[in-house]
PDB file of C-alpha atoms in Angstrom:
ATOM      1  CA  UNK N1093      15.242 -20.257  -3.439  1.00 47.00           C
ATOM      2  CA  UNK N1094      12.741 -23.115  -3.342  1.00 49.00           C
ATOM      3  CA  UNK N1095       9.938 -23.486  -0.809  1.00 50.00           C
ATOM      4  CA  UNK N1096      11.964 -25.927   1.304  1.00 47.00           C
ATOM      5  CA  UNK N1097      15.133 -23.815   1.302  1.00 48.00           C
ATOM      6  CA  UNK N1098      15.921 -22.103   4.583  1.00 48.00           C
ATOM      7  CA  UNK N1099      16.108 -18.372   4.546  1.00 49.00           C
ATOM      8  CA  UNK N1100      17.166 -16.128   7.380  1.00 49.00           C
ATOM      9  CA  UNK N1101      14.450 -14.830   9.658  1.00 51.00           C
ATOM     10  CA  UNK N1102      13.020 -11.574   8.353  1.00 56.00           C
ATOM     11  CA  UNK N1103      14.196  -8.328   9.889  1.00 75.00           C
ATOM     12  CA  UNK N1104      10.902  -6.522  10.418  1.00 81.00           C
ATOM     13  CA  UNK N1105      12.687  -3.314  11.391  1.00 87.00           C
ATOM     14  CA  UNK N1106      14.390  -3.241   8.001  1.00 90.00           C
ATOM     15  CA  UNK N1107      11.097  -3.974   6.259  1.00 89.00           C
ATOM     16  CA  UNK N1108       9.336  -1.168   8.122  1.00 88.00           C
ATOM     17  CA  UNK N1109      12.240   1.194   7.378  1.00 92.00           C
ATOM     18  CA  UNK N1110      12.076   0.424   3.650  1.00 93.00           C
ATOM     19  CA  UNK N1111       8.298   0.754   3.674  1.00 92.00           C
ATOM     20  CA  UNK N1112       8.692   4.045   5.557  1.00 92.00           C
ATOM     21  CA  UNK N1113      11.108   5.392   2.955  1.00 94.00           C
ATOM     22  CA  UNK N1114       8.772   4.311   0.169  1.00 93.00           C
ATOM     23  CA  UNK N1115       5.775   5.944   1.850  1.00 93.00           C
ATOM     24  CA  UNK N1116       7.670   9.148   2.676  1.00 94.00           C
ATOM     25  CA  UNK N1117       8.744   9.527  -0.949  1.00 95.00           C
ATOM     26  CA  UNK N1118       5.215   8.780  -2.164  1.00 92.00           C
ATOM     27  CA  UNK N1119       3.618  11.269   0.260  1.00 92.00           C
ATOM     28  CA  UNK N1120       6.156  13.922  -0.712  1.00 94.00           C
ATOM     29  CA  UNK N1121       5.272  13.359  -4.361  1.00 93.00           C
ATOM     30  CA  UNK N1122       1.556  13.582  -3.567  1.00 88.00           C
ATOM     31  CA  UNK N1123       2.087  16.835  -1.648  1.00 88.00           C
ATOM     32  CA  UNK N1124       4.100  18.337  -4.500  1.00 90.00           C
ATOM     33  CA  UNK N1125       1.463  17.361  -7.036  1.00 87.00           C
ATOM     34  CA  UNK N1126      -1.237  18.936  -4.860  1.00 84.00           C
ATOM     35  CA  UNK N1127       0.888  22.090  -4.624  1.00 84.00           C
ATOM     36  CA  UNK N1128       1.470  22.120  -8.392  1.00 84.00           C
ATOM     37  CA  UNK N1129      -2.254  21.778  -9.058  1.00 82.00           C
ATOM     38  CA  UNK N1130      -2.767  25.152  -7.408  1.00 81.00           C
ATOM     39  CA  UNK N1131      -0.128  26.923  -9.497  1.00 78.00           C
ATOM     40  CA  UNK N1132      -2.142  27.117 -12.694  1.00 74.00           C
ATOM     41  CA  UNK N1133      -0.698  27.528 -16.162  1.00 72.00           C
ATOM     42  CA  UNK N1134       1.058  30.809 -15.401  1.00 65.00           C
ATOM     43  CA  UNK N1135       3.913  29.049 -13.620  1.00 76.00           C
ATOM     44  CA  UNK N1136       5.135  26.641 -16.283  1.00 81.00           C
ATOM     45  CA  UNK N1137       8.702  26.609 -14.946  1.00 83.00           C
ATOM     46  CA  UNK N1138       7.534  25.811 -11.437  1.00 83.00           C
ATOM     47  CA  UNK N1139       5.419  22.971 -12.828  1.00 84.00           C
ATOM     48  CA  UNK N1140       8.453  21.593 -14.681  1.00 86.00           C
ATOM     49  CA  UNK N1141      10.544  21.743 -11.504  1.00 89.00           C
ATOM     50  CA  UNK N1142       7.841  19.962  -9.515  1.00 89.00           C
ATOM     51  CA  UNK N1143       7.500  17.326 -12.236  1.00 89.00           C
ATOM     52  CA  UNK N1144      11.269  16.776 -12.229  1.00 94.00           C
ATOM     53  CA  UNK N1145      11.348  16.397  -8.435  1.00 95.00           C
ATOM     54  CA  UNK N1146       8.403  13.971  -8.525  1.00 94.00           C
ATOM     55  CA  UNK N1147      10.220  11.888 -11.145  1.00 95.00           C
ATOM     56  CA  UNK N1148      13.387  11.830  -8.995  1.00 96.00           C
ATOM     57  CA  UNK N1149      11.332  10.771  -5.968  1.00 96.00           C
ATOM     58  CA  UNK N1150       9.816   7.988  -8.073  1.00 94.00           C
ATOM     59  CA  UNK N1151      13.314   6.712  -8.827  1.00 96.00           C
ATOM     60  CA  UNK N1152      13.969   6.652  -5.086  1.00 95.00           C
ATOM     61  CA  UNK N1153      10.755   4.682  -4.592  1.00 94.00           C
ATOM     62  CA  UNK N1154      11.891   2.221  -7.243  1.00 94.00           C
ATOM     63  CA  UNK N1155      15.153   1.714  -5.328  1.00 94.00           C
ATOM     64  CA  UNK N1156      13.243   1.158  -2.066  1.00 92.00           C
ATOM     65  CA  UNK N1157      10.910  -1.341  -3.776  1.00 91.00           C
ATOM     66  CA  UNK N1158      13.898  -3.159  -5.231  1.00 92.00           C
ATOM     67  CA  UNK N1159      15.532  -3.431  -1.811  1.00 92.00           C
ATOM     68  CA  UNK N1160      12.270  -4.653  -0.244  1.00 91.00           C
ATOM     69  CA  UNK N1161      11.602  -7.318  -2.822  1.00 87.00           C
ATOM     70  CA  UNK N1162      15.168  -8.616  -2.762  1.00 90.00           C
ATOM     71  CA  UNK N1163      15.023  -9.219   0.994  1.00 89.00           C
ATOM     72  CA  UNK N1164      11.408 -10.092   1.744  1.00 89.00           C
ATOM     73  CA  UNK N1165       8.750 -12.334   0.229  1.00 88.00           C
ATOM     74  CA  UNK N1166       6.177 -10.559  -1.924  1.00 86.00           C
ATOM     75  CA  UNK N1167       3.438 -11.891   0.374  1.00 83.00           C
ATOM     76  CA  UNK N1168       4.830  -9.702   3.170  1.00 84.00           C
ATOM     77  CA  UNK N1169       6.544  -6.789   1.405  1.00 85.00           C
ATOM     78  CA  UNK N1170       3.697  -5.775  -0.862  1.00 85.00           C
ATOM     79  CA  UNK N1171       0.904  -5.809   1.747  1.00 85.00           C
ATOM     80  CA  UNK N1172       3.170  -3.857   4.131  1.00 87.00           C
ATOM     81  CA  UNK N1173       3.078  -0.961   1.682  1.00 87.00           C
ATOM     82  CA  UNK N1174      -0.634  -0.654   2.503  1.00 89.00           C
ATOM     83  CA  UNK N1175       0.580   1.510   5.401  1.00 91.00           C
ATOM     84  CA  UNK N1176       0.598   4.219   2.733  1.00 91.00           C
ATOM     85  CA  UNK N1177      -3.173   4.588   3.097  1.00 91.00           C
ATOM     86  CA  UNK N1178      -3.244   5.450   6.819  1.00 93.00           C
ATOM     87  CA  UNK N1179      -0.323   7.812   6.229  1.00 92.00           C
ATOM     88  CA  UNK N1180      -2.226   9.460   3.379  1.00 90.00           C
ATOM     89  CA  UNK N1181      -5.269   9.981   5.599  1.00 94.00           C
ATOM     90  CA  UNK N1182      -2.964  11.571   8.191  1.00 92.00           C
ATOM     91  CA  UNK N1183      -1.379  13.812   5.532  1.00 89.00           C
ATOM     92  CA  UNK N1184      -4.824  14.890   4.344  1.00 90.00           C
ATOM     93  CA  UNK N1185      -5.721  15.826   7.914  1.00 92.00           C
ATOM     94  CA  UNK N1186      -2.486  17.848   8.284  1.00 89.00           C
ATOM     95  CA  UNK N1187      -3.287  19.633   5.011  1.00 84.00           C
ATOM     96  CA  UNK N1188      -6.609  20.721   6.488  1.00 90.00           C
ATOM     97  CA  UNK N1189      -8.813  18.335   4.546  1.00 91.00           C
ATOM     98  CA  UNK N1190     -11.758  16.854   6.412  1.00 95.00           C
ATOM     99  CA  UNK N1191     -11.207  13.290   7.637  1.00 95.00           C
ATOM    100  CA  UNK N1192     -14.285  11.387   8.754  1.00 96.00           C
ATOM    101  CA  UNK N1193     -14.428   8.983  11.659  1.00 96.00           C
ATOM    102  CA  UNK N1194     -14.994   6.180   9.135  1.00 97.00           C
ATOM    103  CA  UNK N1195     -11.780   7.097   7.282  1.00 96.00           C
ATOM    104  CA  UNK N1196      -9.827   7.294  10.536  1.00 95.00           C
ATOM    105  CA  UNK N1197     -11.131   3.913  11.707  1.00 97.00           C
ATOM    106  CA  UNK N1198     -10.327   2.387   8.319  1.00 96.00           C
ATOM    107  CA  UNK N1199      -6.776   3.714   8.578  1.00 95.00           C
ATOM    108  CA  UNK N1200      -6.427   2.195  12.047  1.00 96.00           C
ATOM    109  CA  UNK N1201      -7.740  -1.166  10.806  1.00 96.00           C
ATOM    110  CA  UNK N1202      -5.295  -1.181   7.880  1.00 94.00           C
ATOM    111  CA  UNK N1203      -2.428  -0.429  10.257  1.00 93.00           C
ATOM    112  CA  UNK N1204      -3.459  -3.210  12.639  1.00 94.00           C
ATOM    113  CA  UNK N1205      -3.829  -5.643   9.734  1.00 92.00           C
ATOM    114  CA  UNK N1206      -0.369  -4.886   8.353  1.00 89.00           C
ATOM    115  CA  UNK N1207       1.227  -5.187  11.779  1.00 88.00           C
ATOM    116  CA  UNK N1208      -0.530  -8.523  12.312  1.00 89.00           C
ATOM    117  CA  UNK N1209       0.691  -9.747   8.932  1.00 84.00           C
ATOM    118  CA  UNK N1210       4.278  -8.748   9.638  1.00 81.00           C
ATOM    119  CA  UNK N1211       4.215 -10.219  13.123  1.00 79.00           C
ATOM    120  CA  UNK N1212       2.611 -13.493  12.021  1.00 67.00           C
ATOM    121  CA  UNK N1213       5.226 -13.908   9.258  1.00 56.00           C
ATOM    122  CA  UNK N1214       8.009 -13.349  11.793  1.00 55.00           C
ATOM    123  CA  UNK N1215       6.492 -15.874  14.206  1.00 58.00           C
ATOM    124  CA  UNK N1216       6.033 -18.412  11.387  1.00 55.00           C
ATOM    125  CA  UNK N1217       9.711 -18.062  10.409  1.00 54.00           C
ATOM    126  CA  UNK N1218      10.748 -18.714  14.027  1.00 53.00           C
ATOM    127  CA  UNK N1219       8.573 -21.828  14.217  1.00 51.00           C
ATOM    128  CA  UNK N1220       9.965 -23.330  10.998  1.00 52.00           C
ATOM    129  CA  UNK N1221      13.586 -22.416  11.759  1.00 52.00           C
TER     130      UNK N1221
END
């Protein structure tokens, strides 16, 4: 589709859902890898199971990425995945890791920036439609 071709207005709920799926799969993988790191070499079978699950989750992430990039411009879809970072800070906090005020504020700023980007793209589409 060329720059002058009309495309339907983006469905930000779908974008956020796909980003959410991608982030959930990525955070699950990160949690499993953290768990596996504590197993040591004595649990080779458990490590193989965790590795297999992480690989399956990565395939799911690939499918979510594919769906995102088929429906949304890269300039919106890719930056939206930056919501991973605030979610990762939240996961670290839930896992009992220390989270500084600076990290928390950075996560809030990233979230605000992504939401502004998504909203401004939606408003731009409405203006040009």
